[in-house]
Coordinates of C-alpha atoms in Angstrom, one line a residue:
Chain A
M1 CA -25.9 5.2 9.1
K2 CA -24.1 3.1 6.5
L3 CA -20.9 1.1 7.1
T4 CA -18.8 -0.1 4.2
I5 CA -16.1 -2.6 5.0
L6 CA -13.1 -2.0 2.7
G7 CA -10.9 -4.5 4.5
C8 CA -11.3 -6.6 7.7
Y9 CA -8.5 -9.2 7.8
S10 CA -5.5 -9.1 10.1
A11 CA -1.8 -9.0 9.4
T12 CA -1.0 -8.5 5.7
P13 CA -2.9 -7.7 2.5
R14 CA -3.5 -10.7 0.3
T15 CA -5.0 -11.2 -3.1
F16 CA -8.6 -11.5 -1.8
T17 CA -8.3 -10.2 1.7
N18 CA -7.5 -6.6 2.7
P19 CA -6.3 -5.1 6.0
T20 CA -8.5 -3.0 8.1
S21 CA -10.3 0.0 6.6
Q22 CA -14.0 1.0 6.6
V23 CA -16.1 3.9 5.7
L24 CA -18.9 5.1 7.9
E25 CA -21.6 7.3 6.4
I26 CA -23.3 9.3 9.1
Q27 CA -25.2 12.5 8.9
N28 CA -23.8 13.3 5.5
H29 CA -20.2 12.7 6.6
L30 CA -18.0 10.0 5.1
F31 CA -15.6 9.0 7.9
L32 CA -12.7 6.7 6.9
I33 CA -11.7 4.5 9.8
D34 CA -8.2 3.0 9.5
C35 CA -6.3 2.8 6.3
G36 CA -4.3 -0.4 5.7
E37 CA -2.2 -0.8 2.5
G38 CA -4.4 -0.8 -0.6
T39 CA -7.3 1.2 1.0
Q40 CA -7.3 3.7 -1.9
V41 CA -7.8 0.8 -4.4
Q42 CA -10.7 -0.5 -2.2
L43 CA -12.2 2.9 -2.1
R44 CA -12.3 2.9 -6.0
K45 CA -13.5 -0.6 -6.1
Y46 CA -16.5 0.1 -3.9
K47 CA -17.1 3.5 -5.6
V48 CA -16.6 5.7 -2.5
K49 CA -16.2 9.3 -3.6
F50 CA -12.7 10.4 -2.5
S51 CA -13.8 14.0 -2.3
R52 CA -16.4 13.2 0.3
I53 CA -13.8 12.0 2.8
N54 CA -12.7 14.9 5.1
H55 CA -11.9 13.0 8.3
I56 CA -9.7 9.9 8.7
F57 CA -9.5 8.1 12.0
I58 CA -6.5 5.8 12.7
S59 CA -6.7 3.5 15.6
H60 CA -3.0 2.6 15.9
L61 CA 0.2 2.6 14.0
H62 CA 0.5 -1.0 13.0
G63 CA 1.0 -1.5 9.3
D64 CA -2.3 -3.3 8.6
H65 CA -4.1 -0.2 10.0
F66 CA -2.2 2.7 8.5
F67 CA 0.3 1.8 5.7
G68 CA -2.2 3.0 3.1
L69 CA -2.3 6.5 4.5
P70 CA 0.7 8.1 2.7
G71 CA -0.6 6.8 -0.6
L72 CA -4.1 8.0 0.0
I73 CA -2.9 11.4 1.0
S74 CA -0.8 11.7 -2.1
T75 CA -3.6 10.6 -4.3
F76 CA -5.9 13.3 -2.8
R77 CA -3.3 15.8 -4.1
L78 CA -3.2 14.2 -7.6
L79 CA -7.0 14.5 -7.7
G80 CA -6.7 18.2 -7.2
R81 CA -8.1 18.3 -3.7
E82 CA -8.4 21.7 -2.1
K83 CA -10.5 21.0 1.0
E84 CA -9.1 20.4 4.4
L85 CA -8.3 16.8 5.4
H86 CA -8.3 16.0 9.1
V87 CA -6.4 13.0 10.3
Y88 CA -6.9 11.7 13.9
G89 CA -4.3 9.2 15.1
P90 CA -1.6 8.4 17.7
K91 CA 1.2 10.8 18.3
G92 CA 3.9 10.2 15.8
I93 CA 1.6 9.9 12.8
K94 CA 2.3 13.5 11.7
E95 CA 6.0 13.0 11.7
A96 CA 5.8 9.7 9.8
V97 CA 3.4 10.8 7.1
S98 CA 5.2 14.2 6.7
L99 CA 8.6 12.5 6.3
F100 CA 7.2 10.2 3.5
L101 CA 5.8 13.3 1.7
K102 CA 8.9 15.3 2.2
L103 CA 11.2 12.7 0.8
G104 CA 9.1 12.7 -2.4
D105 CA 9.0 16.5 -2.4
S106 CA 5.2 15.9 -2.5
W107 CA 3.6 18.4 -0.2
T108 CA -0.1 18.5 -0.4
N109 CA -1.8 21.4 -2.0
Y110 CA -4.7 21.2 0.4
P111 CA -4.6 21.8 4.2
L112 CA -3.6 18.5 5.9
I113 CA -4.4 18.8 9.6
F114 CA -3.3 16.2 12.1
H115 CA -4.9 15.7 15.4
E116 CA -2.5 13.6 17.4
L117 CA -3.8 11.5 20.2
E118 CA -2.0 10.4 23.3
S119 CA -4.6 10.4 26.1
K120 CA -5.4 7.1 27.8
E121 CA -8.8 8.5 28.8
S122 CA -11.7 8.7 26.4
E123 CA -11.9 12.1 24.8
L124 CA -14.1 14.0 22.4
I125 CA -12.0 14.5 19.3
M126 CA -14.5 15.8 16.7
E127 CA -17.9 17.4 16.9
D128 CA -20.2 19.4 14.8
S129 CA -23.9 20.1 15.0
K130 CA -24.9 16.6 13.9
V131 CA -22.3 14.2 15.1
S132 CA -19.6 13.6 17.7
V133 CA -16.7 11.3 17.8
R134 CA -15.0 10.1 21.0
T135 CA -12.0 7.8 21.5
I136 CA -12.4 4.4 23.1
P137 CA -9.0 3.6 24.7
L138 CA -8.1 0.0 23.8
E139 CA -5.4 -2.3 25.1
H140 CA -3.1 -3.5 22.4
R141 CA 0.7 -3.9 21.9
V142 CA 1.0 -0.2 21.0
Y143 CA -1.1 2.8 21.9
T144 CA -4.5 2.2 20.3
N145 CA -7.9 3.9 20.3
G146 CA -11.3 2.7 19.1
F147 CA -13.8 5.4 18.1
L148 CA -17.4 6.0 19.1
F149 CA -19.4 7.8 16.4
K150 CA -22.7 9.3 17.7
E151 CA -25.4 11.2 16.0
K152 CA -26.7 14.1 18.0
E153 CA -30.4 14.2 18.9
A154 CA -32.3 15.9 16.1
P155 CA -34.5 18.9 17.0
R156 CA -38.1 18.1 18.1
T157 CA -40.5 18.7 15.1
L158 CA -43.9 20.3 15.3
N159 CA -46.8 17.9 15.8
V160 CA -49.5 19.8 13.8
E161 CA -52.2 17.4 14.8
A162 CA -51.5 17.8 18.5
A163 CA -51.3 21.6 18.2
Q164 CA -54.7 21.7 16.5
R165 CA -56.1 19.4 19.2
Y166 CA -54.9 21.8 21.8
G167 CA -56.4 24.7 19.8
I168 CA -53.1 26.4 19.2
D169 CA -53.1 29.2 16.7
R170 CA -50.9 28.9 13.6
S171 CA -49.1 32.1 14.5
Q172 CA -47.4 30.2 17.4
F173 CA -46.1 27.3 15.3
N174 CA -42.7 28.9 14.6
N175 CA -42.3 29.6 18.3
I176 CA -43.0 25.9 19.0
K177 CA -40.5 24.8 16.4
K178 CA -37.9 26.9 18.3
G179 CA -38.6 24.8 21.5
N180 CA -41.0 27.1 23.3
D181 CA -44.2 26.3 25.0
A182 CA -47.5 27.7 23.6
M183 CA -50.7 29.2 24.9
D184 CA -54.1 27.7 24.0
E185 CA -57.4 29.6 23.4
N186 CA -58.1 29.7 27.1
G187 CA -54.7 31.2 27.9
K188 CA -53.4 27.9 29.3
L189 CA -49.7 27.1 28.8
I190 CA -49.1 23.8 26.9
P191 CA -45.6 22.4 27.3
N192 CA -43.6 22.1 24.1
K193 CA -43.1 18.4 24.6
K194 CA -46.9 17.9 24.0
L195 CA -46.9 19.8 20.8
T196 CA -43.9 18.2 19.1
H197 CA -42.7 14.8 18.0
N198 CA -40.0 12.9 19.8
P199 CA -36.9 12.9 17.5
P200 CA -35.8 9.5 16.4
K201 CA -33.3 7.9 18.7
P202 CA -29.8 9.0 17.6
K203 CA -27.7 6.2 16.2
S204 CA -24.3 5.3 17.4
Y205 CA -21.4 3.0 16.2
A206 CA -18.4 1.9 18.0
F207 CA -15.2 0.7 16.3
C208 CA -13.0 -1.5 18.6
S209 CA -9.9 -2.9 16.9
D210 CA -7.3 -4.0 17.8
T211 CA -7.6 -5.0 21.5
V212 CA -7.3 -7.6 24.0
Y213 CA -10.5 -8.4 26.0
N214 CA -11.0 -5.3 28.0
E215 CA -14.1 -4.6 30.1
S216 CA -13.3 -1.0 30.6
V217 CA -14.7 -0.5 27.1
V218 CA -18.2 -1.5 28.2
P219 CA -19.3 1.7 30.0
L220 CA -18.0 3.8 27.0
I221 CA -20.2 2.0 24.5
K222 CA -23.2 1.2 26.6
G223 CA -26.4 0.9 24.5
V224 CA -24.6 1.4 21.2
D225 CA -26.5 0.4 18.1
A226 CA -23.6 -1.5 16.5
V227 CA -20.2 -2.4 17.8
Y228 CA -17.5 -3.6 15.5
H229 CA -15.2 -5.7 17.7
E230 CA -12.1 -7.5 16.6
S231 CA -12.1 -11.2 16.8
T232 CA -8.7 -12.3 15.6
F233 CA -8.9 -15.7 17.1
L234 CA -11.4 -18.4 18.1
E235 CA -11.4 -19.8 21.6
T236 CA -9.2 -22.7 20.5
E237 CA -6.4 -20.1 20.1
A238 CA -7.3 -18.0 23.2
H239 CA -3.9 -18.6 24.6
L240 CA -2.5 -16.4 21.8
C241 CA -4.6 -13.4 22.9
D242 CA -2.5 -12.4 25.9
R243 CA 0.8 -12.2 24.0
T244 CA -0.6 -10.6 20.8
K245 CA -3.2 -8.5 22.6
H246 CA -6.1 -9.7 20.5
S247 CA -9.6 -11.1 21.2
T248 CA -11.5 -14.2 20.4
A249 CA -15.0 -14.1 18.9
K250 CA -16.5 -15.2 22.2
Q251 CA -14.8 -12.3 24.0
A252 CA -16.0 -9.9 21.4
A253 CA -19.5 -11.2 22.0
Q254 CA -19.1 -10.8 25.8
I255 CA -18.3 -7.1 25.3
A256 CA -21.3 -6.6 23.1
K257 CA -23.5 -8.4 25.6
S258 CA -22.2 -6.4 28.6
A259 CA -22.6 -3.2 26.7
N260 CA -26.1 -4.1 25.8
A261 CA -25.3 -3.3 22.2
D262 CA -28.0 -3.8 19.5
Q263 CA -25.7 -5.7 17.2
L264 CA -22.1 -7.0 17.0
I265 CA -20.0 -6.9 13.8
L266 CA -17.0 -9.2 13.9
G267 CA -13.7 -8.6 12.0
H268 CA -9.9 -8.6 12.0
Y269 CA -9.9 -12.3 11.4
S270 CA -6.6 -14.2 11.4
T271 CA -6.3 -15.9 8.1
R272 CA -5.4 -19.2 9.7
Y273 CA -9.1 -20.3 9.8
K274 CA -10.8 -22.0 6.9
S275 CA -14.1 -20.1 7.2
I276 CA -15.1 -16.9 8.9
E277 CA -18.5 -18.5 9.7
L278 CA -16.7 -20.2 12.7
F279 CA -16.4 -16.8 14.3
K280 CA -20.1 -16.2 14.0
E281 CA -20.9 -19.5 15.5
E282 CA -18.7 -18.9 18.4
A283 CA -20.0 -15.4 19.1
L284 CA -23.7 -16.6 18.8
T285 CA -23.2 -18.8 21.9
V286 CA -23.0 -15.6 23.9
F287 CA -24.8 -12.8 22.0
P288 CA -27.8 -13.1 19.8
K289 CA -27.2 -10.6 16.9
V290 CA -23.9 -11.2 15.3
E291 CA -22.8 -10.1 11.8
L292 CA -19.6 -10.9 10.0
A293 CA -17.7 -8.1 8.4
D294 CA -16.2 -9.0 5.0
D295 CA -14.4 -7.0 2.4
G296 CA -17.0 -5.1 0.3
K297 CA -19.9 -5.8 2.7
V298 CA -22.2 -2.9 3.4
F299 CA -24.2 -2.6 6.6
D300 CA -27.2 -0.4 6.9
L301 CA -27.3 0.4 10.6
Chain B
M1 CA 17.1 -13.6 -17.4
K2 CA 13.4 -13.3 -16.6
L3 CA 11.6 -10.1 -15.9
T4 CA 8.1 -10.1 -14.3
I5 CA 6.2 -6.9 -14.3
L6 CA 4.2 -6.5 -11.1
G7 CA 3.1 -3.0 -11.9
C8 CA 4.0 -0.4 -14.6
Y9 CA 1.5 2.4 -14.4
S10 CA 2.2 5.9 -13.1
A11 CA 0.8 7.9 -10.3
T12 CA -1.7 5.9 -8.2
P13 CA -2.7 2.3 -7.7
R14 CA -6.1 1.5 -9.2
T15 CA -8.3 -1.6 -9.4
F16 CA -6.6 -3.0 -12.5
T17 CA -3.4 -1.1 -12.7
N18 CA -0.5 -1.1 -10.3
P19 CA 2.3 1.3 -9.6
T20 CA 5.9 0.4 -10.5
S21 CA 7.4 -2.8 -9.3
Q22 CA 9.2 -5.6 -11.1
V23 CA 11.1 -8.7 -10.4
L24 CA 14.3 -9.6 -12.3
E25 CA 15.4 -13.2 -12.1
I26 CA 19.1 -13.3 -13.0
Q27 CA 21.7 -15.9 -12.2
N28 CA 19.5 -17.4 -9.5
H29 CA 18.9 -14.0 -7.8
L30 CA 15.4 -12.5 -7.5
F31 CA 15.9 -8.8 -7.6
L32 CA 12.9 -6.6 -6.7
I33 CA 13.0 -3.2 -8.5
D34 CA 10.8 -0.5 -7.0
C35 CA 8.0 -1.2 -4.6
G36 CA 4.8 0.8 -5.1
E37 CA 1.8 0.3 -2.9
G38 CA 0.3 -3.1 -3.2
T39 CA 3.6 -4.8 -4.4
Q40 CA 3.3 -7.6 -1.8
V41 CA -0.2 -8.5 -3.1
Q42 CA 1.2 -8.6 -6.7
L43 CA 4.1 -10.8 -5.6
R44 CA 1.5 -13.3 -4.2
K45 CA -0.7 -13.0 -7.3
Y46 CA 2.2 -13.9 -9.6
K47 CA 3.5 -16.5 -7.2
V48 CA 6.9 -14.9 -6.6
K49 CA 8.5 -16.6 -3.6
F50 CA 9.0 -14.0 -1.0
S51 CA 11.9 -15.9 0.5
R52 CA 13.9 -15.7 -2.7
I53 CA 14.1 -11.9 -2.6
N54 CA 17.2 -10.7 -0.9
H55 CA 17.8 -7.4 -2.7
I56 CA 15.4 -4.5 -3.3
F57 CA 16.3 -1.6 -5.5
I58 CA 14.4 1.6 -5.1
S59 CA 14.8 4.2 -7.9
H60 CA 13.4 7.2 -6.0
L61 CA 11.1 8.2 -3.2
H62 CA 7.9 9.0 -4.9
G63 CA 5.0 7.1 -3.6
D64 CA 4.3 5.1 -6.7
H65 CA 7.8 3.6 -6.4
F66 CA 8.2 2.9 -2.7
F67 CA 5.0 3.2 -0.6
G68 CA 4.7 -0.6 -0.7
L69 CA 8.1 -1.0 1.0
P70 CA 7.2 -0.7 4.7
G71 CA 4.4 -3.2 4.3
L72 CA 6.6 -5.7 2.4
I73 CA 9.3 -5.4 5.1
S74 CA 6.7 -6.1 7.8
T75 CA 5.3 -9.0 6.0
F76 CA 8.8 -10.6 5.6
R77 CA 8.9 -10.5 9.4
L78 CA 5.5 -12.1 9.8
L79 CA 6.6 -14.8 7.4
G80 CA 9.5 -15.6 9.8
R81 CA 12.3 -14.4 7.6
E82 CA 15.8 -14.8 9.1
K83 CA 18.0 -14.0 6.1
E84 CA 19.5 -10.6 5.4
L85 CA 17.5 -8.2 3.3
H86 CA 19.4 -5.5 1.4
V87 CA 17.6 -2.3 0.3
Y88 CA 19.3 0.1 -2.1
G89 CA 17.7 3.5 -2.4
P90 CA 18.1 7.2 -2.1
K91 CA 19.4 8.7 1.2
G92 CA 16.5 9.1 3.6
I93 CA 14.9 5.8 2.8
K94 CA 16.4 4.2 6.0
E95 CA 15.0 6.9 8.3
A96 CA 11.6 6.8 6.7
V97 CA 11.1 3.0 6.8
S98 CA 12.7 2.8 10.2
L99 CA 10.3 5.4 11.6
F100 CA 7.3 3.5 10.2
L101 CA 8.5 0.3 11.9
K102 CA 9.4 2.0 15.1
L103 CA 5.9 3.6 15.4
G104 CA 4.4 0.2 15.2
D105 CA 7.0 -1.3 17.6
S106 CA 7.6 -3.7 14.7
W107 CA 11.3 -4.2 14.4
T108 CA 12.4 -6.9 12.0
N109 CA 13.7 -10.2 13.3
Y110 CA 16.0 -10.5 10.3
P111 CA 19.0 -8.2 9.4
L112 CA 17.6 -5.3 7.4
I113 CA 20.5 -3.5 5.6
F114 CA 20.1 -0.2 3.9
H115 CA 22.5 1.0 1.2
E116 CA 21.7 4.6 0.8
L117 CA 22.6 6.3 -2.5
E118 CA 23.4 9.9 -3.0
S119 CA 26.0 10.0 -5.8
K120 CA 25.2 11.7 -9.1
E121 CA 27.7 9.5 -10.9
S122 CA 27.1 5.9 -11.9
E123 CA 28.4 3.6 -9.2
L124 CA 28.7 -0.1 -8.6
I125 CA 26.3 -0.9 -5.7
M126 CA 26.1 -4.7 -5.7
E127 CA 28.4 -7.4 -7.0
D128 CA 29.0 -11.1 -6.5
S129 CA 30.7 -13.8 -8.6
K130 CA 27.9 -13.9 -11.2
V131 CA 26.3 -10.5 -11.4
S132 CA 26.9 -6.8 -10.9
V133 CA 24.5 -3.9 -10.4
R134 CA 25.3 -0.3 -11.2
T135 CA 23.2 2.9 -10.8
I136 CA 22.1 4.8 -13.8
P137 CA 21.7 8.5 -12.7
L138 CA 18.4 9.8 -14.0
E139 CA 16.9 13.2 -14.1
H140 CA 13.6 13.5 -12.4
R141 CA 11.9 15.8 -9.9
V142 CA 13.7 14.2 -7.0
Y143 CA 17.0 12.3 -6.8
T144 CA 16.5 9.2 -8.9
N145 CA 18.6 6.2 -10.2
G146 CA 17.9 3.6 -12.7
F147 CA 19.8 0.3 -12.4
L148 CA 21.9 -1.7 -14.8
F149 CA 22.0 -5.4 -14.1
K150 CA 24.7 -7.3 -15.8
E151 CA 25.7 -10.9 -15.8
K152 CA 29.4 -11.6 -15.5
E153 CA 31.1 -13.5 -18.3
A154 CA 31.0 -17.2 -17.4
P155 CA 34.4 -19.1 -17.4
R156 CA 35.5 -20.5 -20.7
T157 CA 34.7 -24.2 -20.9
L158 CA 36.9 -27.0 -22.2
N159 CA 36.5 -27.8 -25.9
V160 CA 37.2 -31.5 -25.8
E161 CA 37.1 -31.9 -29.5
A162 CA 39.6 -29.1 -30.1
A163 CA 41.9 -30.5 -27.4
Q164 CA 41.9 -33.9 -29.1
R165 CA 42.5 -32.3 -32.5
Y166 CA 45.6 -30.6 -31.1
G167 CA 46.7 -33.8 -29.5
I168 CA 46.5 -32.6 -25.9
D169 CA 46.7 -35.2 -23.3
R170 CA 43.8 -35.6 -20.9
S171 CA 46.1 -35.0 -17.9
Q172 CA 46.2 -31.3 -19.0
F173 CA 42.4 -30.8 -19.2
N174 CA 42.1 -29.5 -15.6
N175 CA 44.8 -27.1 -16.2
I176 CA 43.1 -25.8 -19.4
K177 CA 39.8 -25.4 -17.4
K178 CA 41.7 -23.2 -15.0
G179 CA 42.6 -20.9 -18.0
N180 CA 46.1 -22.1 -18.7
D181 CA 47.6 -22.8 -22.1
A182 CA 48.6 -26.4 -22.9
M183 CA 51.5 -28.3 -24.6
D184 CA 50.8 -30.5 -27.6
E185 CA 52.6 -33.8 -28.3
N186 CA 55.5 -31.9 -30.0
G187 CA 56.0 -29.5 -27.1
K188 CA 54.3 -26.6 -28.8
L189 CA 52.3 -24.3 -26.6
I190 CA 48.6 -24.1 -27.7
P191 CA 46.8 -20.9 -26.4
N192 CA 43.9 -21.6 -24.0
K193 CA 41.5 -19.7 -26.3
K194 CA 41.9 -22.4 -29.0
L195 CA 41.1 -25.2 -26.5
T196 CA 38.0 -23.7 -24.9
H197 CA 34.6 -22.6 -25.9
N198 CA 33.7 -18.9 -25.9
P199 CA 31.2 -18.4 -23.0
P200 CA 27.8 -17.1 -24.0
K201 CA 27.5 -13.3 -24.2
P202 CA 26.5 -12.1 -20.7
K203 CA 23.0 -10.6 -20.6
S204 CA 22.2 -7.2 -19.3
Y205 CA 19.1 -5.3 -18.3
A206 CA 18.7 -1.6 -17.7
F207 CA 15.8 -0.1 -15.7
C208 CA 15.3 3.6 -16.4
S209 CA 12.3 5.1 -14.6
D210 CA 11.4 7.9 -13.8
T211 CA 13.3 10.3 -16.0
V212 CA 13.1 13.2 -18.5
Y213 CA 14.7 12.5 -21.9
N214 CA 18.4 12.3 -20.9
E215 CA 21.1 11.4 -23.3
S216 CA 23.7 11.0 -20.6
V217 CA 22.1 7.6 -19.9
V218 CA 23.2 6.3 -23.3
P219 CA 26.9 5.5 -22.7
L220 CA 26.0 3.8 -19.5
I221 CA 23.6 1.3 -21.1
K222 CA 25.4 0.9 -24.5
G223 CA 24.6 -2.5 -26.1
V224 CA 22.3 -3.6 -23.3
D225 CA 20.0 -6.5 -24.1
A226 CA 16.9 -4.9 -22.9
V227 CA 16.1 -1.5 -21.6
Y228 CA 13.0 -0.7 -19.7
H229 CA 12.4 3.0 -20.2
E230 CA 9.5 5.0 -18.9
S231 CA 7.1 6.5 -21.4
T232 CA 4.6 8.4 -19.3
F233 CA 3.3 10.4 -22.3
L234 CA 2.8 10.4 -26.0
E235 CA 4.3 13.1 -28.2
T236 CA 1.0 14.9 -28.1
E237 CA 1.7 15.6 -24.4
A238 CA 5.4 16.2 -24.9
H239 CA 4.9 19.7 -23.4
L240 CA 4.2 18.1 -20.0
C241 CA 7.6 16.3 -19.9
D242 CA 9.7 19.3 -18.9
R243 CA 7.6 20.2 -15.9
T244 CA 6.9 16.7 -14.7
K245 CA 10.4 15.3 -15.7
H246 CA 9.0 12.4 -17.7
S247 CA 9.5 11.0 -21.2
T248 CA 7.4 10.3 -24.2
A249 CA 7.4 6.9 -26.0
K250 CA 9.3 8.4 -28.9
Q251 CA 12.0 9.7 -26.5
A252 CA 12.3 6.3 -24.9
A253 CA 12.8 4.8 -28.3
Q254 CA 15.4 7.4 -29.1
I255 CA 17.4 6.4 -26.0
A256 CA 17.1 2.7 -27.0
K257 CA 18.3 3.5 -30.5
S258 CA 21.2 5.6 -29.4
A259 CA 22.3 3.0 -26.9
N260 CA 22.0 0.3 -29.6
A261 CA 19.9 -1.8 -27.2
D262 CA 18.6 -5.1 -28.4
Q263 CA 15.0 -4.4 -27.2
L264 CA 13.0 -1.7 -25.6
I265 CA 10.3 -2.3 -22.9
L266 CA 8.0 0.6 -22.3
G267 CA 6.2 1.3 -19.1
H268 CA 5.1 3.9 -16.5
Y269 CA 2.1 4.9 -18.6
S270 CA -0.1 7.8 -17.7
T271 CA -3.6 6.4 -17.3
R272 CA -5.0 9.3 -19.5
Y273 CA -4.7 7.2 -22.6
K274 CA -7.3 4.7 -23.9
S275 CA -4.8 2.1 -25.0
I276 CA -1.2 1.4 -24.2
E277 CA -0.8 0.2 -27.8
L278 CA -0.4 3.9 -28.8
F279 CA 2.9 4.0 -26.9
K280 CA 4.2 1.0 -28.9
E281 CA 3.1 2.6 -32.2
E282 CA 4.9 5.8 -31.4
A283 CA 8.1 4.1 -30.3
L284 CA 8.1 1.9 -33.4
T285 CA 8.6 4.9 -35.6
V286 CA 12.1 5.3 -34.1
F287 CA 13.2 1.8 -32.9
P288 CA 12.3 -1.6 -34.3
K289 CA 12.0 -3.9 -31.3
V290 CA 9.5 -2.5 -28.8
E291 CA 7.6 -4.4 -26.1
L292 CA 4.9 -3.1 -23.8
A293 CA 5.2 -3.8 -20.1
D294 CA 1.9 -4.7 -18.5
D295 CA 1.0 -5.9 -15.0
G296 CA 1.6 -9.6 -14.8
K297 CA 3.6 -9.8 -18.1
V298 CA 6.7 -11.9 -18.1
F299 CA 9.7 -11.3 -20.4
D300 CA 12.2 -14.0 -21.1
L301 CA 15.2 -11.9 -22.0

């Protein structure tokens, strides 16, 4: 699982800071999460192959999370895309993007499929044999979802050494691979579990931005490998959180701690602060494994 | 009159080339012309004061000319703007931008005034005591206008030396400044024109992008000081112009020549060519004074 941060600053794009967008590589998928203005330029800059993106997840319809979407969709057309593109986002996203394309008489040549979200409960929105994506309802000024990306457990693989130890004939190996138990030389049934390796623990990643401190997120992301949680402010500006529906670095750390996450990645920084290191320092007072997102940074999770 | 090119490449924003946007400084106005994705970042990069922009002119609703507009309008709000902002562009622009703002529950705090255009004839769309702006109907795949920016002629100024030569009493100077004739010592009427300086020739600038080769532009921009004319292609790709409704560098030069323009500025280059110098070479075969627009370039006109 590899996470590439294309942008992780709040509010407006600036010369050296970009609004929210990131690419999650998971089980051969490239998932684009949020798409602030300039995302397509960031994709080029960090050499992400446009053609490998088939799913885009938009958390909410504030400009710094989706104003880059019409441009990216148009560019896909100019690049001769033919494959389906799936866009998951709040209700209204289809009308808005379609209107922009219609005004320019620029319909896509490829199937553009919107999956509009309006539930306030967590729901499964995408699934295939290797990965699932669920929404994480967040609490912001407008309808907002985070997203939980989860690998599925891989099939158990044959433990040849164990099979030989139990005296299992090779003719039964294919059957074991299919999940069946096997008979030893003496006709005793050996359970499949003893003849196969445990698959590696499936990885998971939770994206939680933008949101006020909201404990109802915790059970949804329990035990996650990495959680990206917004930290727009430091505790010195905690009084701004209620009105703007954002979090402090300490609050983000509290969520990661309560969820027993393996690591916390901070982002969505207000540009009022001199150094983003301050966010890390604050979060470390609550939670031990904190990383700072920054534009262009890559996390191997 | 100062023209700052923020972006002048066609199609999509890339790491080092930006879609169309430029700022014209004329008679203390800062007019923003077109607003491709990333324009607000370019404005910051080239240190254009956001607060000095009160008028935005959008030629047409293709992404590379207006996808930066919702973001810029939102940023104006974040910057605490209170002054009116006037946006001139094709019918539909108001609905599209309004929908984007509405979805994000991000109405502006300042008056945002749309002037929607739909006439296929040239029309006066903005005027004050010092400057006028007229549309230049262009022929592109969607409804498109160029814009002609014209200084008004300054008032004639008193020629003190001439007045003294004619023996005009100082008491009449104010009257002369108001445009009246004056009486000399012998009671002879001296015409105002002989007692005042000719004002400097008012400057004018024509922005013509995007368009196929279209001679009906010529009478509208006759004698213009500078014409920016798109040159998406070279003559080797002239066969693409009809379908895409774009021009070659040679065709742009032909328009400048027919209009008897003082200088031609080329832009809106396809990124297929290795060097934009090729556009200049081609245009110079037809017209003598050719400049190449490039991102960040400033023209003192």
